[in-house]
Amino acid sequence: MSTKILALAGGVGGAKLALGLSKLLSPEDLTVVVNTGDDEEFHGLHVSPDLDTVMYTLSGLANPETGWGLQGETFNALERLTAYGADTWFGLGDKDLATHIMRTMMLAQGKSLSEVTLALSRALGIAHEIAPMTDDRVRTIVETEIGPLAFQDYFVKHRCEPKATSISFDGGAQAEPSAGFVQALETSDAMVYCPSNPYLSVAPILEVGDVREKVRHFPGIRIAVSPIVGGQALKGPAAKLMQEFGIEPSCVDVAKQYVGLCDCFVIDEVDRNQAKEIEALGMRVEVCNTVMVTEDDKIDLGRRIIDFVAG
Ligand code: FO1
């Protein structure tokens, strides 16, 4: 019997588990829904960093050092733009630019972000479905000590340094989930929160229209993988944000973000002693290696999740 899985993903961490799942599930059994709150316009081009990270990872083209962007990249166009006086703090490579040009062109022709993502995915040889969380415009805004910052300004330009006070999702309430997302919510046996930042990558997905309510009433099993291991974020600013929000970074506090939205919480072996505290929140706890370095690590974690869903 096949198990249909809906995976919610942000950038690098989410893409790793999505890859593991894609190696185990047939295309009709996996939909990866991706955060687009980080999307931004650079040099007139629509950039969807998390969609691209997932697409490049699933097609085997991602830069292994950074996790985002393409391998074997050059930056000639960016150098030219710098010479012309453009603001070039966001590292867009020559090959990567082709993706953004295609996306921008197709959007200008009236295609939806879902249609563009499908076309780009197929061109990259990806058989599994990757869908944006919404075709509407939602933008993650980080309120900081130096004022509100658009996500990439906060993340890349300011290297997450300004102290954050809150996060909001401009356009989230008015947005509608993409058709692929709605269909996956209605037909999947399980929903997986990949180990992505709960505040910056998963929260925007939950803030789209009535998604949070839909997830609350999701009939299948909902499983979250903690992006915090041993009190540290595997990548990015999750632990720093938790501290700034007055929370001691731990997998328990990530689990608290998912109360009512998650049935099973997966933590790393090093956090085994926190299992009881998470169980007290009303979730079943699975303990395994969650640190995905090699492709085998990604597949092993994917298998663990599929086995759990299959019971
Ligand atoms: N992240 C950086 O830290 N610096 C960059 O210059 C940068 C460029 C970039 C270009 C294309 C792309 O798809 C992603 C890029 N990222 C960069 C990653 C991106 O900012 C973040 O990984 C996500 O938005 C957070 O998940």
Short mmCIF file of C-alpha atoms and ligand atoms in Angstrom, two decimals:
data_model
loop_
_atom_site.label_atom_id
_atom_site.label_comp_id
_atom_site.label_asym_id
_atom_site.label_seq_id
_atom_site.Cartn_x
_atom_site.Cartn_y
_atom_site.Cartn_z
CA MET A 1 0.00 0.00 0.00
CA SER A 2 1.36 3.44 -0.84
CA THR A 3 1.60 6.30 1.60
CA LYS A 4 0.93 9.80 0.32
CA ILE A 5 2.96 12.49 2.04
CA LEU A 6 2.73 16.27 2.08
CA ALA A 7 6.04 17.83 3.14
CA LEU A 8 6.24 21.47 4.24
CA ALA A 9 9.65 22.93 3.57
CA GLY A 10 11.64 26.12 3.85
CA GLY A 11 15.18 26.33 2.53
CA VAL A 12 18.22 24.12 3.07
CA GLY A 13 17.06 21.88 5.97
CA GLY A 14 13.66 21.33 4.40
CA ALA A 15 15.19 20.52 1.03
CA LYS A 16 17.42 17.85 2.57
CA LEU A 17 14.50 15.88 3.99
CA ALA A 18 12.43 16.49 0.84
CA LEU A 19 15.29 14.87 -1.11
CA GLY A 20 15.32 11.86 1.24
CA LEU A 21 11.55 11.43 0.85
CA SER A 22 11.77 11.83 -2.94
CA LYS A 23 14.25 8.93 -3.10
CA LEU A 24 11.72 6.67 -1.36
CA LEU A 25 8.32 7.78 -2.64
CA SER A 26 6.95 7.70 -6.16
CA PRO A 27 6.05 11.11 -7.68
CA GLU A 28 2.32 10.65 -7.07
CA ASP A 29 2.99 9.99 -3.38
CA LEU A 30 4.92 13.15 -2.49
CA THR A 31 4.07 16.85 -2.68
CA VAL A 32 6.58 19.35 -1.34
CA VAL A 33 4.95 22.66 -0.43
CA VAL A 34 7.46 25.45 -0.10
CA ASN A 35 7.63 28.78 1.72
CA THR A 36 7.52 31.82 -0.56
CA GLY A 37 7.56 34.47 2.18
CA ASP A 38 11.29 34.91 1.39
CA ASP A 39 10.64 35.81 -2.27
CA GLU A 40 12.12 39.09 -3.40
CA GLU A 41 12.71 41.16 -6.52
CA PHE A 42 16.34 41.76 -7.46
CA HIS A 43 17.32 43.66 -10.64
CA GLY A 44 13.73 43.39 -11.86
CA LEU A 45 13.70 39.60 -11.43
CA HIS A 46 11.40 37.51 -9.24
CA VAL A 47 13.58 35.33 -6.99
CA SER A 48 11.99 32.49 -5.00
CA PRO A 49 14.96 31.28 -2.91
CA ASP A 50 13.26 28.41 -1.07
CA LEU A 51 11.54 27.04 -4.19
CA ASP A 52 14.89 27.16 -5.97
CA THR A 53 16.72 25.49 -3.09
CA VAL A 54 14.21 22.62 -3.15
CA MET A 55 14.29 22.37 -6.97
CA TYR A 56 18.08 22.45 -7.18
CA THR A 57 18.39 19.90 -4.36
CA LEU A 58 15.90 17.45 -5.88
CA SER A 59 17.56 17.76 -9.28
CA GLY A 60 21.03 17.16 -7.79
CA LEU A 61 22.27 20.57 -8.93
CA ALA A 62 22.46 22.43 -5.58
CA ASN A 63 25.73 23.91 -4.44
CA PRO A 64 26.92 21.42 -1.78
CA GLU A 65 28.81 24.07 0.21
CA THR A 66 25.99 26.57 0.67
CA GLY A 67 22.92 24.35 0.15
CA TRP A 68 21.39 27.14 -2.00
CA GLY A 69 22.29 28.27 -5.50
CA LEU A 70 23.80 26.06 -8.19
CA GLN A 71 27.04 24.08 -8.15
CA GLY A 72 29.88 25.27 -10.37
CA GLU A 73 28.43 28.77 -10.37
CA THR A 74 30.14 31.92 -11.68
CA PHE A 75 29.21 35.53 -10.89
CA ASN A 76 30.12 37.47 -14.05
CA ALA A 77 26.72 39.12 -14.44
CA LEU A 78 26.73 40.23 -10.80
CA GLU A 79 30.21 41.74 -11.26
CA ARG A 80 28.91 43.69 -14.27
CA LEU A 81 25.88 44.85 -12.29
CA THR A 82 28.23 46.01 -9.51
CA ALA A 83 30.26 47.92 -12.09
CA TYR A 84 27.06 49.60 -13.26
CA GLY A 85 26.44 50.70 -9.67
CA ALA A 86 23.68 48.21 -8.79
CA ASP A 87 23.26 47.03 -5.21
CA THR A 88 24.56 43.45 -5.38
CA TRP A 89 24.61 42.13 -1.81
CA PHE A 90 22.38 39.22 -2.83
CA GLY A 91 24.56 36.60 -4.50
CA LEU A 92 22.88 35.72 -7.80
CA GLY A 93 25.04 33.47 -9.95
CA ASP A 94 25.09 33.42 -13.75
CA LYS A 95 23.30 30.06 -14.07
CA ASP A 96 20.89 30.89 -11.25
CA LEU A 97 19.94 34.09 -13.10
CA ALA A 98 18.52 31.97 -15.93
CA THR A 99 15.99 30.51 -13.46
CA HIS A 100 14.92 33.98 -12.31
CA ILE A 101 14.70 35.29 -15.88
CA MET A 102 12.46 32.36 -16.90
CA ARG A 103 10.29 32.76 -13.80
CA THR A 104 9.91 36.50 -14.30
CA MET A 105 9.12 36.09 -18.00
CA MET A 106 6.48 33.42 -17.38
CA LEU A 107 4.88 35.41 -14.54
CA ALA A 108 4.75 38.44 -16.85
CA GLN A 109 2.97 36.25 -19.43
CA GLY A 110 0.27 35.64 -16.83
CA LYS A 111 1.34 32.20 -15.58
CA SER A 112 0.91 31.50 -11.87
CA LEU A 113 3.89 30.74 -9.61
CA SER A 114 2.59 27.13 -9.40
CA GLU A 115 2.64 26.82 -13.20
CA VAL A 116 6.10 28.35 -13.40
CA THR A 117 7.42 26.05 -10.68
CA LEU A 118 6.00 22.99 -12.43
CA ALA A 119 7.58 24.02 -15.74
CA LEU A 120 10.98 24.73 -14.15
CA SER A 121 10.85 21.48 -12.14
CA ARG A 122 10.10 19.39 -15.21
CA ALA A 123 12.86 21.15 -17.17
CA LEU A 124 15.24 20.26 -14.32
CA GLY A 125 14.14 16.61 -14.56
CA ILE A 126 12.17 16.57 -11.30
CA ALA A 127 9.21 14.19 -11.38
CA HIS A 128 7.89 14.94 -7.86
CA GLU A 129 5.51 17.83 -7.30
CA ILE A 130 6.95 20.99 -5.82
CA ALA A 131 4.32 23.66 -5.16
CA PRO A 132 4.58 27.16 -3.72
CA MET A 133 2.51 27.65 -0.55
CA THR A 134 0.45 30.21 -2.48
CA ASP A 135 0.29 31.92 -5.87
CA ASP A 136 -0.45 35.17 -4.08
CA ARG A 137 2.05 37.67 -2.72
CA VAL A 138 3.08 37.01 0.89
CA ARG A 139 6.20 38.64 2.34
CA THR A 140 7.92 37.83 5.62
CA ILE A 141 8.82 41.00 7.51
CA VAL A 142 11.18 40.89 10.49
CA GLU A 143 10.63 43.71 12.97
CA THR A 144 14.05 44.56 14.39
CA GLU A 145 15.79 47.10 16.58
CA ILE A 146 16.71 49.01 13.38
CA GLY A 147 13.15 48.89 11.99
CA PRO A 148 11.17 46.48 9.82
CA LEU A 149 13.25 44.47 7.36
CA ALA A 150 12.13 42.41 4.37
CA PHE A 151 13.31 38.84 4.89
CA GLN A 152 16.35 38.87 2.56
CA ASP A 153 17.42 42.27 3.92
CA TYR A 154 17.37 40.74 7.41
CA PHE A 155 18.87 37.38 6.43
CA VAL A 156 21.51 38.22 3.83
CA LYS A 157 22.16 41.99 3.84
CA HIS A 158 22.17 42.29 7.64
CA ARG A 159 23.30 38.65 8.28
CA CYS A 160 20.51 38.27 10.90
CA GLU A 161 22.48 40.59 13.19
CA PRO A 162 19.81 43.15 14.25
CA LYS A 163 17.84 42.00 17.27
CA ALA A 164 14.41 40.81 16.12
CA THR A 165 11.29 41.71 18.08
CA SER A 166 8.54 40.10 15.99
CA ILE A 167 7.82 38.57 12.60
CA SER A 168 4.82 39.24 10.38
CA PHE A 169 3.62 37.90 7.05
CA ASP A 170 2.42 40.69 4.82
CA GLY A 171 -0.49 39.46 2.66
CA GLY A 172 -0.78 36.13 4.49
CA ALA A 173 -4.38 36.54 5.68
CA GLN A 174 -5.63 37.56 2.20
CA ALA A 175 -3.66 34.85 0.37
CA GLU A 176 -5.08 31.51 -0.70
CA PRO A 177 -3.13 28.27 -0.60
CA SER A 178 -2.04 27.04 -4.04
CA ALA A 179 -4.17 24.37 -5.72
CA GLY A 180 -1.39 21.80 -5.25
CA PHE A 181 -1.25 22.59 -1.53
CA VAL A 182 -5.03 22.28 -1.10
CA GLN A 183 -5.10 19.02 -2.99
CA ALA A 184 -2.23 17.58 -0.95
CA LEU A 185 -3.96 18.66 2.28
CA GLU A 186 -7.09 16.83 1.15
CA THR A 187 -5.51 13.64 -0.15
CA SER A 188 -2.33 12.94 1.84
CA ASP A 189 -2.05 10.30 4.58
CA ALA A 190 0.58 12.29 6.42
CA MET A 191 1.97 15.78 6.70
CA VAL A 192 5.62 16.34 7.51
CA TYR A 193 7.12 19.54 8.86
CA CYS A 194 10.66 19.33 7.51
CA PRO A 195 13.40 20.60 9.86
CA SER A 196 13.01 24.20 8.76
CA ASN A 197 12.94 27.31 10.93
CA PRO A 198 9.51 27.29 12.67
CA TYR A 199 9.31 31.11 12.78
CA LEU A 200 10.70 32.06 9.38
CA SER A 201 10.02 29.07 7.13
CA VAL A 202 7.05 27.10 8.51
CA ALA A 203 5.04 29.95 10.09
CA PRO A 204 4.54 31.76 6.75
CA ILE A 205 3.09 28.55 5.26
CA LEU A 206 0.68 28.21 8.20
CA GLU A 207 -0.31 31.88 7.92
CA VAL A 208 -1.63 31.54 4.35
CA GLY A 209 -5.43 32.05 4.44
CA ASP A 210 -7.10 29.25 6.40
CA VAL A 211 -4.15 26.83 6.22
CA ARG A 212 -3.65 26.75 10.00
CA GLU A 213 -7.29 25.64 10.43
CA LYS A 214 -6.95 23.09 7.64
CA VAL A 215 -3.83 21.67 9.31
CA ARG A 216 -5.60 21.61 12.67
CA HIS A 217 -8.26 19.37 11.10
CA PHE A 218 -5.92 17.36 8.87
CA PRO A 219 -7.22 13.79 9.12
CA GLY A 220 -3.86 12.03 8.72
CA ILE A 221 -0.74 11.94 10.87
CA ARG A 222 1.22 15.16 11.30
CA ILE A 223 4.93 14.75 11.99
CA ALA A 224 7.48 17.47 12.73
CA VAL A 225 11.26 17.11 12.67
CA SER A 226 13.06 19.46 15.05
CA PRO A 227 15.50 21.89 13.41
CA ILE A 228 17.03 22.46 16.84
CA VAL A 229 19.49 19.78 17.92
CA GLY A 230 21.30 20.01 21.27
CA GLY A 231 20.06 23.59 21.74
CA GLN A 232 21.61 24.71 18.43
CA ALA A 233 20.03 25.45 15.06
CA LEU A 234 21.50 23.15 12.41
CA LYS A 235 21.51 26.15 10.04
CA GLY A 236 20.33 29.73 10.16
CA PRO A 237 19.01 31.97 12.91
CA ALA A 238 16.36 29.78 14.63
CA ALA A 239 18.25 29.56 17.95
CA LYS A 240 19.19 33.27 17.87
CA LEU A 241 15.56 34.26 17.24
CA MET A 242 14.34 32.04 20.08
CA GLN A 243 16.78 33.77 22.45
CA GLU A 244 15.62 37.18 21.26
CA PHE A 245 12.00 36.13 21.86
CA GLY A 246 12.98 35.16 25.42
CA ILE A 247 12.88 31.42 24.77
CA GLU A 248 15.69 29.02 25.69
CA PRO A 249 16.46 27.32 22.33
CA SER A 250 15.53 23.65 22.56
CA CYS A 251 13.55 21.08 20.63
CA VAL A 252 10.87 21.32 23.37
CA ASP A 253 10.21 24.93 22.47
CA VAL A 254 9.98 24.10 18.78
CA ALA A 255 7.42 21.43 19.72
CA LYS A 256 5.44 24.11 21.61
CA GLN A 257 5.04 25.99 18.29
CA TYR A 258 3.26 22.95 16.88
CA VAL A 259 0.82 22.12 19.69
CA GLY A 260 -2.53 21.22 18.12
CA LEU A 261 -0.86 21.01 14.71
CA CYS A 262 1.35 17.95 15.18
CA ASP A 263 0.92 14.36 16.40
CA CYS A 264 4.49 13.12 16.39
CA PHE A 265 7.69 15.04 17.04
CA VAL A 266 11.02 13.70 15.86
CA ILE A 267 14.08 14.66 17.92
CA ASP A 268 17.73 13.81 17.67
CA GLU A 269 19.47 11.17 19.81
CA VAL A 270 21.32 13.96 21.69
CA ASP A 271 17.96 15.35 22.88
CA ARG A 272 16.57 12.00 24.05
CA ASN A 273 16.27 13.32 27.63
CA GLN A 274 13.72 15.93 26.44
CA ALA A 275 11.26 13.33 25.12
CA LYS A 276 9.11 13.29 28.27
CA GLU A 277 8.60 17.06 28.18
CA ILE A 278 7.44 16.88 24.56
CA GLU A 279 5.14 13.93 25.28
CA ALA A 280 3.55 16.09 27.99
CA LEU A 281 2.53 18.51 25.19
CA GLY A 282 0.39 15.72 23.72
CA MET A 283 2.75 14.46 21.02
CA ARG A 284 4.31 11.09 20.47
CA VAL A 285 8.10 11.35 20.28
CA GLU A 286 10.43 9.53 17.89
CA VAL A 287 14.17 9.63 18.59
CA CYS A 288 16.72 9.10 15.81
CA ASN A 289 19.62 10.75 14.03
CA THR A 290 18.18 13.92 12.47
CA VAL A 291 21.44 15.53 11.34
CA MET A 292 21.51 15.06 7.56
CA VAL A 293 25.02 15.32 6.18
CA THR A 294 25.17 12.55 3.58
CA GLU A 295 22.51 11.46 1.11
CA ASP A 296 22.14 8.26 3.17
CA ASP A 297 21.30 10.40 6.25
CA LYS A 298 18.52 12.11 4.25
CA ILE A 299 17.12 8.81 3.01
CA ASP A 300 17.36 7.19 6.48
CA LEU A 301 15.37 10.01 8.06
CA GLY A 302 12.83 9.84 5.21
CA ARG A 303 12.49 6.08 5.72
CA ARG A 304 12.02 6.51 9.46
CA ILE A 305 9.15 8.92 8.79
CA ILE A 306 7.50 6.71 6.17
CA ASP A 307 7.76 3.67 8.48
CA PHE A 308 6.19 5.66 11.26
CA VAL A 309 3.28 6.74 9.04
CA ALA A 310 2.79 3.18 7.78
CA GLY A 311 2.57 2.14 11.46
N1 FO1 B 1 21.94 33.35 1.15
C1 FO1 B 1 22.97 34.05 1.62
O1 FO1 B 1 23.29 33.94 2.80
N2 FO1 B 1 23.65 34.94 0.80
C2 FO1 B 1 23.34 35.09 -0.52
O2 FO1 B 1 23.98 35.90 -1.22
C3 FO1 B 1 22.25 34.31 -1.05
C4 FO1 B 1 21.90 34.37 -2.37
C5 FO1 B 1 20.89 33.52 -2.85
C6 FO1 B 1 20.57 33.50 -4.20
C7 FO1 B 1 19.58 32.67 -4.68
C8 FO1 B 1 18.90 31.83 -3.79
O3 FO1 B 1 17.94 31.02 -4.25
C9 FO1 B 1 19.21 31.83 -2.44
C10 FO1 B 1 20.20 32.67 -1.96
N3 FO1 B 1 20.54 32.68 -0.60
C11 FO1 B 1 21.57 33.44 -0.15
C12 FO1 B 1 19.82 31.83 0.33
C13 FO1 B 1 18.52 32.47 0.86
O4 FO1 B 1 18.68 33.79 1.25
C14 FO1 B 1 18.04 31.72 2.12
O5 FO1 B 1 18.56 30.45 2.17
C15 FO1 B 1 16.58 31.51 2.20
O6 FO1 B 1 15.80 32.56 1.80
C16 FO1 B 1 16.21 31.06 3.63
O7 FO1 B 1 15.67 29.84 3.56
#
